[in-house]
GROMACS .gro file of N, CA, C and O in nm:
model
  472
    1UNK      N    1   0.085  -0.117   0.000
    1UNK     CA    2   0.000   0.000   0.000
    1UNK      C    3   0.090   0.124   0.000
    1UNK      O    4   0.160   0.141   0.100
    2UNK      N    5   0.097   0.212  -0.101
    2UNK     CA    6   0.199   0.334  -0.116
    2UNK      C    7   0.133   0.428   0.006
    2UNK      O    8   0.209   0.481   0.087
    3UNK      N    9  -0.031   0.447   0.018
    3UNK     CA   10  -0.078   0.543   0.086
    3UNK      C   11  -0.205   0.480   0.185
    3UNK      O   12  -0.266   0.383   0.141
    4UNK      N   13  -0.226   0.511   0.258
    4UNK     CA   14  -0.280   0.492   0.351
    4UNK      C   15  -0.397   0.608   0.348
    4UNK      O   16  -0.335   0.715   0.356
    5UNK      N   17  -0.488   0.626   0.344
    5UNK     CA   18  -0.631   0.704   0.368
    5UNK      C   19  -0.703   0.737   0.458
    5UNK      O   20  -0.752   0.849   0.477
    6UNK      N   21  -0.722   0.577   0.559
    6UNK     CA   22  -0.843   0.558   0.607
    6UNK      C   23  -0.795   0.451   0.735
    6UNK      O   24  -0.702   0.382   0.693
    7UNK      N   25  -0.823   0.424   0.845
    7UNK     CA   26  -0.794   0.324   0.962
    7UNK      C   27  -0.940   0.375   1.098
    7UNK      O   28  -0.967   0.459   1.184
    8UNK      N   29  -0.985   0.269   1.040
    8UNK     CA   30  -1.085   0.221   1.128
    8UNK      C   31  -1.072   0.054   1.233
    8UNK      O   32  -1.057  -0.067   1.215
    9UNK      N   33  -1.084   0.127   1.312
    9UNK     CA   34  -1.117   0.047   1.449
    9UNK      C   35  -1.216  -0.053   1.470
    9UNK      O   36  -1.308  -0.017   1.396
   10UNK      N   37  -1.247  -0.150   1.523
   10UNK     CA   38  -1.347  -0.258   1.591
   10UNK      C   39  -1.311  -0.329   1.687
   10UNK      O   40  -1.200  -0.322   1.740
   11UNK      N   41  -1.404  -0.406   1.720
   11UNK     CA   42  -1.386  -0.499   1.822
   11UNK      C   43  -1.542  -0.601   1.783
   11UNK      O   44  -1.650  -0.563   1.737
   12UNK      N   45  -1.495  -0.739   1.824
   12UNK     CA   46  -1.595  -0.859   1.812
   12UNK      C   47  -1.554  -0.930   1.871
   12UNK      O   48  -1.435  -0.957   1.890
   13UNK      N   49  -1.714  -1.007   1.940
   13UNK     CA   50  -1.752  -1.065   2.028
   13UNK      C   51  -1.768  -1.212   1.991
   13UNK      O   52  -1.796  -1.213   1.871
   14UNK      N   53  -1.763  -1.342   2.039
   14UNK     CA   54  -1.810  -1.425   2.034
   14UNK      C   55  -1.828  -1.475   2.204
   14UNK      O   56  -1.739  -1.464   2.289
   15UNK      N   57  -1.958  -1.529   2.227
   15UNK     CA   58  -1.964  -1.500   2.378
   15UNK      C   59  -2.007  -1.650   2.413
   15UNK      O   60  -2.037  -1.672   2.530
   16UNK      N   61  -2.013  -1.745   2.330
   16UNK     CA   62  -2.051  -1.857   2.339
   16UNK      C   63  -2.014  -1.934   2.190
   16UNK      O   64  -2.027  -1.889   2.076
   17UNK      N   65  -1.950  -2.102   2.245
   17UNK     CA   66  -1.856  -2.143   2.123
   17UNK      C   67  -1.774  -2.101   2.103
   17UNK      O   68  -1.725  -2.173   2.016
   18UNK      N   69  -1.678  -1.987   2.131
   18UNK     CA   70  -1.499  -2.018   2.147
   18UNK      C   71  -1.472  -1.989   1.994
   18UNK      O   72  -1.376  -2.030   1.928
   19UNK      N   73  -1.558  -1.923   1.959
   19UNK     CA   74  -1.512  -1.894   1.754
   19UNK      C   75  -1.447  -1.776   1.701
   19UNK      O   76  -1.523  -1.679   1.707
   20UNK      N   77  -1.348  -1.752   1.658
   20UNK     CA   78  -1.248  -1.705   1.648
   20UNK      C   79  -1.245  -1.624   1.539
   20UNK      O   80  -1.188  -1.517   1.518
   21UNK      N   81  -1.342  -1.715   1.448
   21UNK     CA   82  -1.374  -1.642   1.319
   21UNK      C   83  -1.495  -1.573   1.351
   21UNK      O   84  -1.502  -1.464   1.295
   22UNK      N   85  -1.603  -1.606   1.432
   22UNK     CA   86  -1.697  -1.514   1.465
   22UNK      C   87  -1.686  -1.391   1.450
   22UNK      O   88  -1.705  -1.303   1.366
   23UNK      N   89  -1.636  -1.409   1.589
   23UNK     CA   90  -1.518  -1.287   1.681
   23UNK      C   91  -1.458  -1.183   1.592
   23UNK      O   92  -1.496  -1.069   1.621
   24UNK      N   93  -1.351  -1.193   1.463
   24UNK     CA   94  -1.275  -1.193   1.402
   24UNK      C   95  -1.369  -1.133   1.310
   24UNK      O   96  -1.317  -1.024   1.289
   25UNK      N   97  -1.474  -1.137   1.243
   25UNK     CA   98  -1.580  -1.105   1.142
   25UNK      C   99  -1.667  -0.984   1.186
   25UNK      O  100  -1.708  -0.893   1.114
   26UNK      N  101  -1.689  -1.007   1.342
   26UNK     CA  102  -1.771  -0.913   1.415
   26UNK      C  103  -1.662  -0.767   1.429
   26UNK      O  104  -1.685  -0.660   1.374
   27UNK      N  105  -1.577  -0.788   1.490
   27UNK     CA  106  -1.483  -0.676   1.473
   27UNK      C  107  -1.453  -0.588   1.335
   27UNK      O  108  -1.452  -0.467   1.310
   28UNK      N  109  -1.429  -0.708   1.257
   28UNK     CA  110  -1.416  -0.605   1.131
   28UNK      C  111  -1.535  -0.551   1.023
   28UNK      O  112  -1.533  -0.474   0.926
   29UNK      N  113  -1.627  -0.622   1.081
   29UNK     CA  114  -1.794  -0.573   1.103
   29UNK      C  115  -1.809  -0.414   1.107
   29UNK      O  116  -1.846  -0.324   1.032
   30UNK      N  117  -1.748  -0.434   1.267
   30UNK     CA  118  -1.784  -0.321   1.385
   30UNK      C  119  -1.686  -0.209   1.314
   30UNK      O  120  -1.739  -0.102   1.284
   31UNK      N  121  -1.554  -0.226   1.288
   31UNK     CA  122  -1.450  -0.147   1.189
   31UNK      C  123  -1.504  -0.028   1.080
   31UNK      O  124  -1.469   0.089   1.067
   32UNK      N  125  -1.625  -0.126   0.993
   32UNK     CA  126  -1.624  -0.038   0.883
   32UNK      C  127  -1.793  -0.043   0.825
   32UNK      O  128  -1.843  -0.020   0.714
   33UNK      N  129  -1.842  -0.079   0.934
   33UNK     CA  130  -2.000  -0.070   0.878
   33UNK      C  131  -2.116   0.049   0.880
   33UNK      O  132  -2.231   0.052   0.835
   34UNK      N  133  -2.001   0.189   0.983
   34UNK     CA  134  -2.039   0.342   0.968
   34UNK      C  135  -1.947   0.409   0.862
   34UNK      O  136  -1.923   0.529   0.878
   35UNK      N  137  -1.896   0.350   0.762
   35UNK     CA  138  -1.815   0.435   0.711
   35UNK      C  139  -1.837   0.438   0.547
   35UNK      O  140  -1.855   0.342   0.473
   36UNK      N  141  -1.832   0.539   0.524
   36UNK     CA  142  -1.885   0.544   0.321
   36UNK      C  143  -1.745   0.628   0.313
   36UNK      O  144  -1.690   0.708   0.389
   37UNK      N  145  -1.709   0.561   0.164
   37UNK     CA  146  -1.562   0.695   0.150
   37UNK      C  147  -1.571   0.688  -0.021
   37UNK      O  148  -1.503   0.615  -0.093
   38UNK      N  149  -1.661   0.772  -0.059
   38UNK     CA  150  -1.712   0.771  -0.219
   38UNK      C  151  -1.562   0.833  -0.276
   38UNK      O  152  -1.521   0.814  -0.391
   39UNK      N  153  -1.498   0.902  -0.187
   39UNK     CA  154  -1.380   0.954  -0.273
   39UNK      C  155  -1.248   0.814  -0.335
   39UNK      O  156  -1.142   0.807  -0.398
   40UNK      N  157  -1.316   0.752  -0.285
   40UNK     CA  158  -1.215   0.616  -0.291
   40UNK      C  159  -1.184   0.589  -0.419
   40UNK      O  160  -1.073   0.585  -0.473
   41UNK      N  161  -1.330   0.565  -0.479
   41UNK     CA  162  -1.370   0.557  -0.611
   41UNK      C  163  -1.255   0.615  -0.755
   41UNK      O  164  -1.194   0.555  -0.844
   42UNK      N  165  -1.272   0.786  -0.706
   42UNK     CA  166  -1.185   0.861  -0.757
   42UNK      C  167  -1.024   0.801  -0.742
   42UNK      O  168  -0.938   0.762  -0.821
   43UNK      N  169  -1.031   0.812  -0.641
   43UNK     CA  170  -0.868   0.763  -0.626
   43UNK      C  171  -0.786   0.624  -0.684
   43UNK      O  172  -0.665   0.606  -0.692
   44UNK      N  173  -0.882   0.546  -0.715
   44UNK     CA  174  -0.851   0.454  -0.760
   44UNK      C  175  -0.906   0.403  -0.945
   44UNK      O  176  -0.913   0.296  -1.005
   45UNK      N  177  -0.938   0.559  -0.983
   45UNK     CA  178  -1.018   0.582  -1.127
   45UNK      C  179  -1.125   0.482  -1.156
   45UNK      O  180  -1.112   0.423  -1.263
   46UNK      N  181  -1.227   0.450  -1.083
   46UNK     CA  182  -1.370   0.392  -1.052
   46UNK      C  183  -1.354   0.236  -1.034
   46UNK      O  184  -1.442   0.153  -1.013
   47UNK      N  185  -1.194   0.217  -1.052
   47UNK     CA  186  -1.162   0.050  -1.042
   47UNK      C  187  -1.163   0.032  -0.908
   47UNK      O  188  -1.077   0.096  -0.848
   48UNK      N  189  -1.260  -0.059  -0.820
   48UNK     CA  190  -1.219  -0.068  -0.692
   48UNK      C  191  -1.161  -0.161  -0.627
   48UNK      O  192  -1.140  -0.179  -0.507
   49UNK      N  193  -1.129  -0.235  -0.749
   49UNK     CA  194  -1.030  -0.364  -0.710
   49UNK      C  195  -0.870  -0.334  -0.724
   49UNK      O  196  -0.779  -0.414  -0.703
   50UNK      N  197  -0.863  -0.231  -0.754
   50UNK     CA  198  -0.700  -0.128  -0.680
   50UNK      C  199  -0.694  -0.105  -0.545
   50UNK      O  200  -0.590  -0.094  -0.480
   51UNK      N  201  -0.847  -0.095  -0.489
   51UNK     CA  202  -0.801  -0.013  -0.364
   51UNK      C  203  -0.758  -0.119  -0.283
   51UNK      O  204  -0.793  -0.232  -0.317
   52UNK      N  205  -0.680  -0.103  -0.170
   52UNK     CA  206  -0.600  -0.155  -0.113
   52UNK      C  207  -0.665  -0.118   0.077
   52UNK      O  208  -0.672  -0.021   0.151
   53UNK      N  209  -0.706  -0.299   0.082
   53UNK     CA  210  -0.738  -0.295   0.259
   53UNK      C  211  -0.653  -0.405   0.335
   53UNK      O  212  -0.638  -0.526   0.316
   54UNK      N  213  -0.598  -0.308   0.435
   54UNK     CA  214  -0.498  -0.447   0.527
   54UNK      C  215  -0.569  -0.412   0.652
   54UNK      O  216  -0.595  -0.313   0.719
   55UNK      N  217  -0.593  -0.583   0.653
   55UNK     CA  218  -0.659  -0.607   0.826
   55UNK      C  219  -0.573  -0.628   0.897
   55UNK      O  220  -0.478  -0.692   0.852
   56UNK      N  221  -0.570  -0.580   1.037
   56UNK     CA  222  -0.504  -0.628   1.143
   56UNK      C  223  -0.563  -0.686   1.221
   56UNK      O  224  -0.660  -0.621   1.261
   57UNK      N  225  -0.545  -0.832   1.287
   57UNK     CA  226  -0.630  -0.866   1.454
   57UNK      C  227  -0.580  -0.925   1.507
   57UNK      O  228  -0.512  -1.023   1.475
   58UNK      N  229  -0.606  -0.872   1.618
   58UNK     CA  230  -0.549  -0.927   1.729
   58UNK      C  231  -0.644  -1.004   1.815
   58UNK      O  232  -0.751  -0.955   1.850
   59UNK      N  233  -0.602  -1.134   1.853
   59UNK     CA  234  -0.755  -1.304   1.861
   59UNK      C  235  -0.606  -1.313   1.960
   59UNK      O  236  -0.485  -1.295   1.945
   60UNK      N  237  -0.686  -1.347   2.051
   60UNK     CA  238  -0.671  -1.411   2.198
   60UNK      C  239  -0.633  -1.551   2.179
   60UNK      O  240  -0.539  -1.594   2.246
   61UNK      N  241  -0.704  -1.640   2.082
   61UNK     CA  242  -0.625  -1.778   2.106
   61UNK      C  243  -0.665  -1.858   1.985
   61UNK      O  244  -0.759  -1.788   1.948
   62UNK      N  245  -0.658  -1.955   1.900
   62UNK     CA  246  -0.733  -2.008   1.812
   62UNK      C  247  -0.683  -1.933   1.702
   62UNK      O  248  -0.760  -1.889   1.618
   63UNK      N  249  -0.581  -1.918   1.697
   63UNK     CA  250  -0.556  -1.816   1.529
   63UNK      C  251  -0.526  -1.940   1.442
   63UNK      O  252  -0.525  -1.924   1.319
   64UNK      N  253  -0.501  -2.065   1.495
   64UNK     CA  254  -0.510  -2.174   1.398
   64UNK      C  255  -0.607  -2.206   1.300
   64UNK      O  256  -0.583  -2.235   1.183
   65UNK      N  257  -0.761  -2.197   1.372
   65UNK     CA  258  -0.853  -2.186   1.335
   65UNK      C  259  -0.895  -2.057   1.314
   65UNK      O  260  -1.001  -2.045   1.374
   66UNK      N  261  -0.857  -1.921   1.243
   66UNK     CA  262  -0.912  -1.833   1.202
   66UNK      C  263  -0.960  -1.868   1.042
   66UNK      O  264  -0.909  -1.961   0.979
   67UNK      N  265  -1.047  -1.795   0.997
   67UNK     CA  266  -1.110  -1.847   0.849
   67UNK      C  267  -1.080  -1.727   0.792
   67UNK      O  268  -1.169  -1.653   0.752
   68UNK      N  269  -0.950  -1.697   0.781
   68UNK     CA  270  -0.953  -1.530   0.694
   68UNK      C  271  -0.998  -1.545   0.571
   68UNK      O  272  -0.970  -1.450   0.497
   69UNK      N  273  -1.065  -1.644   0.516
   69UNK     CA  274  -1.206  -1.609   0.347
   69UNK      C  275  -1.275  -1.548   0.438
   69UNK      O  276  -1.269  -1.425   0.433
   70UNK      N  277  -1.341  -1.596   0.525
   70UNK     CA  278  -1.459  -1.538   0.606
   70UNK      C  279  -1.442  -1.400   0.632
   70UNK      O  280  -1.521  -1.313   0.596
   71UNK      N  281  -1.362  -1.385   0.679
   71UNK     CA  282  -1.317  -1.225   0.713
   71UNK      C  283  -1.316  -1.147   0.600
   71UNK      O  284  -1.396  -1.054   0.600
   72UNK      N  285  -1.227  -1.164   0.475
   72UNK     CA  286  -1.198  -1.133   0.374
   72UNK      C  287  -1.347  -1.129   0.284
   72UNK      O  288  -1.323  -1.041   0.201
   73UNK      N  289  -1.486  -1.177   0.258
   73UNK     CA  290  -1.540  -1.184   0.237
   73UNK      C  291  -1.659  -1.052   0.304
   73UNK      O  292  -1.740  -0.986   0.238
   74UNK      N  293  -1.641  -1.049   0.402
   74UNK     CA  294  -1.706  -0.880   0.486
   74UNK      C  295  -1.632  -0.789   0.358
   74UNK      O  296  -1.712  -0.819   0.270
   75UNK      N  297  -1.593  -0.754   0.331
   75UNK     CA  298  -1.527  -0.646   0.230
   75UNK      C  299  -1.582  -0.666   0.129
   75UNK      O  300  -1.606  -0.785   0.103
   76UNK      N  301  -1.628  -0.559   0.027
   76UNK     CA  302  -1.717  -0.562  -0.087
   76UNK      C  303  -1.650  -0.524  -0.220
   76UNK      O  304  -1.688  -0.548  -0.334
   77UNK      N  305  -1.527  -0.448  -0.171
   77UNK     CA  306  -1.419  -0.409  -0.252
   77UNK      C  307  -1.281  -0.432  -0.206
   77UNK      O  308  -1.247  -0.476  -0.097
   78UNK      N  309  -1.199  -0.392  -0.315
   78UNK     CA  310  -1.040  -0.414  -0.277
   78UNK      C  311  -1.008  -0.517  -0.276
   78UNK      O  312  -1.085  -0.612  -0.282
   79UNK      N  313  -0.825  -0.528  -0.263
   79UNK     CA  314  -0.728  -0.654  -0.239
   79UNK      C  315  -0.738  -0.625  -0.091
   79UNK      O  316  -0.704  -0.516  -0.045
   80UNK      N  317  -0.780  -0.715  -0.026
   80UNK     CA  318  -0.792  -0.781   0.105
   80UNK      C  319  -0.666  -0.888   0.152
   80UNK      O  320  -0.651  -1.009   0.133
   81UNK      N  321  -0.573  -0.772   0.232
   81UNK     CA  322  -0.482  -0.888   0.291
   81UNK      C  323  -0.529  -0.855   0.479
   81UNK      O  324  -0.577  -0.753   0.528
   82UNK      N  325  -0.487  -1.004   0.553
   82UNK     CA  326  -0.491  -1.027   0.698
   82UNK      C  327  -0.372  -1.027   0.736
   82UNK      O  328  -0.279  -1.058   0.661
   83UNK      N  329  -0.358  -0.990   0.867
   83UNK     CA  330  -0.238  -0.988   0.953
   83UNK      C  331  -0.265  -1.013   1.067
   83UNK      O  332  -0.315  -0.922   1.134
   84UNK      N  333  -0.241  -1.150   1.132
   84UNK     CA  334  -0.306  -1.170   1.260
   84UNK      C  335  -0.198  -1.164   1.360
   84UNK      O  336  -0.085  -1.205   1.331
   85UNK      N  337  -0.226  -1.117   1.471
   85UNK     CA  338  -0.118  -1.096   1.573
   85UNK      C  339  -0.172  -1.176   1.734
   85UNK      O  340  -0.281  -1.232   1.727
   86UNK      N  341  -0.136  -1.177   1.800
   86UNK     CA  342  -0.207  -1.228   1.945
   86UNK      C  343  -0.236  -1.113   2.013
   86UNK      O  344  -0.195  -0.999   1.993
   87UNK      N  345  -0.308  -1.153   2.094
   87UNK     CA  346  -0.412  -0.996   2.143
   87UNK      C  347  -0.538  -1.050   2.183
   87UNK      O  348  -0.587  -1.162   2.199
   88UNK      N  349  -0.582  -0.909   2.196
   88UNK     CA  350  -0.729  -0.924   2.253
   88UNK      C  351  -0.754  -0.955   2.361
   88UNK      O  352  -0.663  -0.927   2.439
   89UNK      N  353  -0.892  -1.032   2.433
   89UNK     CA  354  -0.853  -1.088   2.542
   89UNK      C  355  -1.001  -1.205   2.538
   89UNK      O  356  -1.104  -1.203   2.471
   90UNK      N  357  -0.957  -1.286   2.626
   90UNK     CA  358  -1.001  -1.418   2.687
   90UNK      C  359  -1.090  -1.362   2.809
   90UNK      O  360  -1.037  -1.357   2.919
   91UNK      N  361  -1.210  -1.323   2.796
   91UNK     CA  362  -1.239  -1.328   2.979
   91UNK      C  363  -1.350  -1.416   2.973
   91UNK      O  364  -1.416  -1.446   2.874
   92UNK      N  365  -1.365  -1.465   3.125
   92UNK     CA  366  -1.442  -1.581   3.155
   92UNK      C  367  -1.617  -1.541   3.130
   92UNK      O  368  -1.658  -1.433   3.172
   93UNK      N  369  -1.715  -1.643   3.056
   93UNK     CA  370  -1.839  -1.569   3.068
   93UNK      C  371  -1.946  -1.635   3.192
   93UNK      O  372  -2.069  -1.623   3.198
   94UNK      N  373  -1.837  -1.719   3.300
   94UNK     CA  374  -1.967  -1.750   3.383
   94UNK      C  375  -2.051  -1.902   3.397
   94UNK      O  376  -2.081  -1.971   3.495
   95UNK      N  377  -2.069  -1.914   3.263
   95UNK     CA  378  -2.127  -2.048   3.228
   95UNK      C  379  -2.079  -2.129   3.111
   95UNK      O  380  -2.023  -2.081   3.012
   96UNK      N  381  -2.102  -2.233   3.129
   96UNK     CA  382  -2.054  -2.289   3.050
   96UNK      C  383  -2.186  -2.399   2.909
   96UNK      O  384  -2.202  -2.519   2.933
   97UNK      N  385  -2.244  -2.349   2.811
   97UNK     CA  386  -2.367  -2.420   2.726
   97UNK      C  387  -2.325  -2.491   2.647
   97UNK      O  388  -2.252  -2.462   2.552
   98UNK      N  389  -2.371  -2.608   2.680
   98UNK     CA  390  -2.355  -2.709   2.561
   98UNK      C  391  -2.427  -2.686   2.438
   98UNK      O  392  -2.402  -2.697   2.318
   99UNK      N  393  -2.543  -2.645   2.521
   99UNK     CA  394  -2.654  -2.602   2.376
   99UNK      C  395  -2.552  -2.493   2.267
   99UNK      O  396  -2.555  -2.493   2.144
  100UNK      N  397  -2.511  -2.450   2.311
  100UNK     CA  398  -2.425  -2.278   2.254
  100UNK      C  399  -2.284  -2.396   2.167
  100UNK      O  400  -2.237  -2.345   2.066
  101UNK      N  401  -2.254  -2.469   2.187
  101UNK     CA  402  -2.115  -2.551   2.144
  101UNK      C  403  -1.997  -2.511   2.204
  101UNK      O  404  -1.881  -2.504   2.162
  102UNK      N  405  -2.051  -2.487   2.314
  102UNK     CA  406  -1.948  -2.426   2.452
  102UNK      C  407  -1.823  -2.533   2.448
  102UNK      O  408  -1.849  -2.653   2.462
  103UNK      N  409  -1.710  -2.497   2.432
  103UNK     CA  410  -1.594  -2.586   2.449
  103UNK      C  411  -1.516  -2.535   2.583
  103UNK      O  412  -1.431  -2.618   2.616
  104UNK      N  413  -1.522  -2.412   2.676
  104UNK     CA  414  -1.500  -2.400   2.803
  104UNK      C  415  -1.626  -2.284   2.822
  104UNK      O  416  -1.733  -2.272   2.762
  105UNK      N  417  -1.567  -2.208   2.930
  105UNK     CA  418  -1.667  -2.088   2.942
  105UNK      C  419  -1.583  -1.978   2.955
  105UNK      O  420  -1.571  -1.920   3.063
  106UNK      N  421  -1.499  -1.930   2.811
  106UNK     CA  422  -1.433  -1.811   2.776
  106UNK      C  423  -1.500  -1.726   2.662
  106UNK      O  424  -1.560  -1.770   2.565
  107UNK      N  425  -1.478  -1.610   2.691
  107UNK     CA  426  -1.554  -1.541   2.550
  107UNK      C  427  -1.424  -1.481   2.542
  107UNK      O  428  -1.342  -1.439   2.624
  108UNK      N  429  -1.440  -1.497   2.331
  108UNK     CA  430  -1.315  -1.443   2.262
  108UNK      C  431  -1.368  -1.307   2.279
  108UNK      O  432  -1.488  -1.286   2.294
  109UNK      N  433  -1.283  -1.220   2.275
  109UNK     CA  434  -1.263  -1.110   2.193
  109UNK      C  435  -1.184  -1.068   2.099
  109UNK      O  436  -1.071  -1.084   2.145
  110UNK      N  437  -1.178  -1.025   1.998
  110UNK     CA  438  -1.096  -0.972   1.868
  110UNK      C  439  -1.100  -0.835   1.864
  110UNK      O  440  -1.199  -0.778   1.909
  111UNK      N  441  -1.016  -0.779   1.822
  111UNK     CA  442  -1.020  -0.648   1.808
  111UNK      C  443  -0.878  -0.639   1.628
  111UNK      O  444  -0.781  -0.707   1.594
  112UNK      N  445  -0.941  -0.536   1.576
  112UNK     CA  446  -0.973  -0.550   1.415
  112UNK      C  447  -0.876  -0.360   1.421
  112UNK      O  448  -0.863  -0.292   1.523
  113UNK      N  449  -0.835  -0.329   1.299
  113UNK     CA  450  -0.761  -0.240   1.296
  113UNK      C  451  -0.746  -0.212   1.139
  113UNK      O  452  -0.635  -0.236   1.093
  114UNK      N  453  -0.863  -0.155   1.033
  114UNK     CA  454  -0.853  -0.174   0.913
  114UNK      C  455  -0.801  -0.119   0.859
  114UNK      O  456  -0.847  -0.006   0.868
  115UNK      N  457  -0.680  -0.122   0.767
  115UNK     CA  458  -0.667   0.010   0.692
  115UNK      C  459  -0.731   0.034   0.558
  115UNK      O  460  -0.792  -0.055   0.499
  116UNK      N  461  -0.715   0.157   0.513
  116UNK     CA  462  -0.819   0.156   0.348
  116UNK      C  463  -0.712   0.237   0.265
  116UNK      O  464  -0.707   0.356   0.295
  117UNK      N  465  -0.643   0.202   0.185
  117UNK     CA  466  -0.544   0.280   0.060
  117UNK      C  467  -0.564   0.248  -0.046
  117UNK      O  468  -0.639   0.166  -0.098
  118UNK      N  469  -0.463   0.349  -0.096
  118UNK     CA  470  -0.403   0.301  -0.288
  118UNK      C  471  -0.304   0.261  -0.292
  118UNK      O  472  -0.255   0.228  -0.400
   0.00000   0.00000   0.00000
């Protein structure tokens, strides 16, 4: 990415089932689902498969199992690259549901860091 534009923030939840990609989807959800940037368009001469988005997240545990298509798929435009780092946090939710596909009783959190360029 020569330029950088745009960096939006999130955070996602998965609060039951231990899912990483949930988590991971919800954040970059939460990142960019208030944001319109029509000038983009321009900048990239109406091609929007120039523009250029790098994810960052930071997942508490399970980055083995992250599904970055899944992630990569929230985006409607652009080359979509991931960069996963460790982070976030693990806190306990209390109970533990089988019904839910509870594998302990931790809720992920992710937290997401988008950037938007040319």
């Amino acid at each position: 990415m020569k330029q950088v534009m745009f960096v939006e923030l999130g955070m996602g939840v998965d609060l039951h089932g231990q899912d990483v990609t949930k988590a991971a989807v919800r954040a970059v959800r939460n990142a960019i689902e208030r944001n319109s940037m029509p000038g983009m368009r321009a900048l990239v001469d109406g091609d929007t498969s120039r523009m250029q988005v790098r994810v960052h997240l930071a997942v508490p545990a399970d980055a083995d199992r992250l599904d970055q298509e899944a992630v990569k798929a929230v985006f409607p435009y652009g080359a979509v690259s991931i960069h996963v780092t460790g982070g976030g946090m693990l806190a306990p939710s209390g109970i533990f549901l089988a019904d839910k596909n509870d594998r302990n009783e931790q809720i992920y959190v992710v937290n997401a860091a988008v950037e938007v360029g040319i």
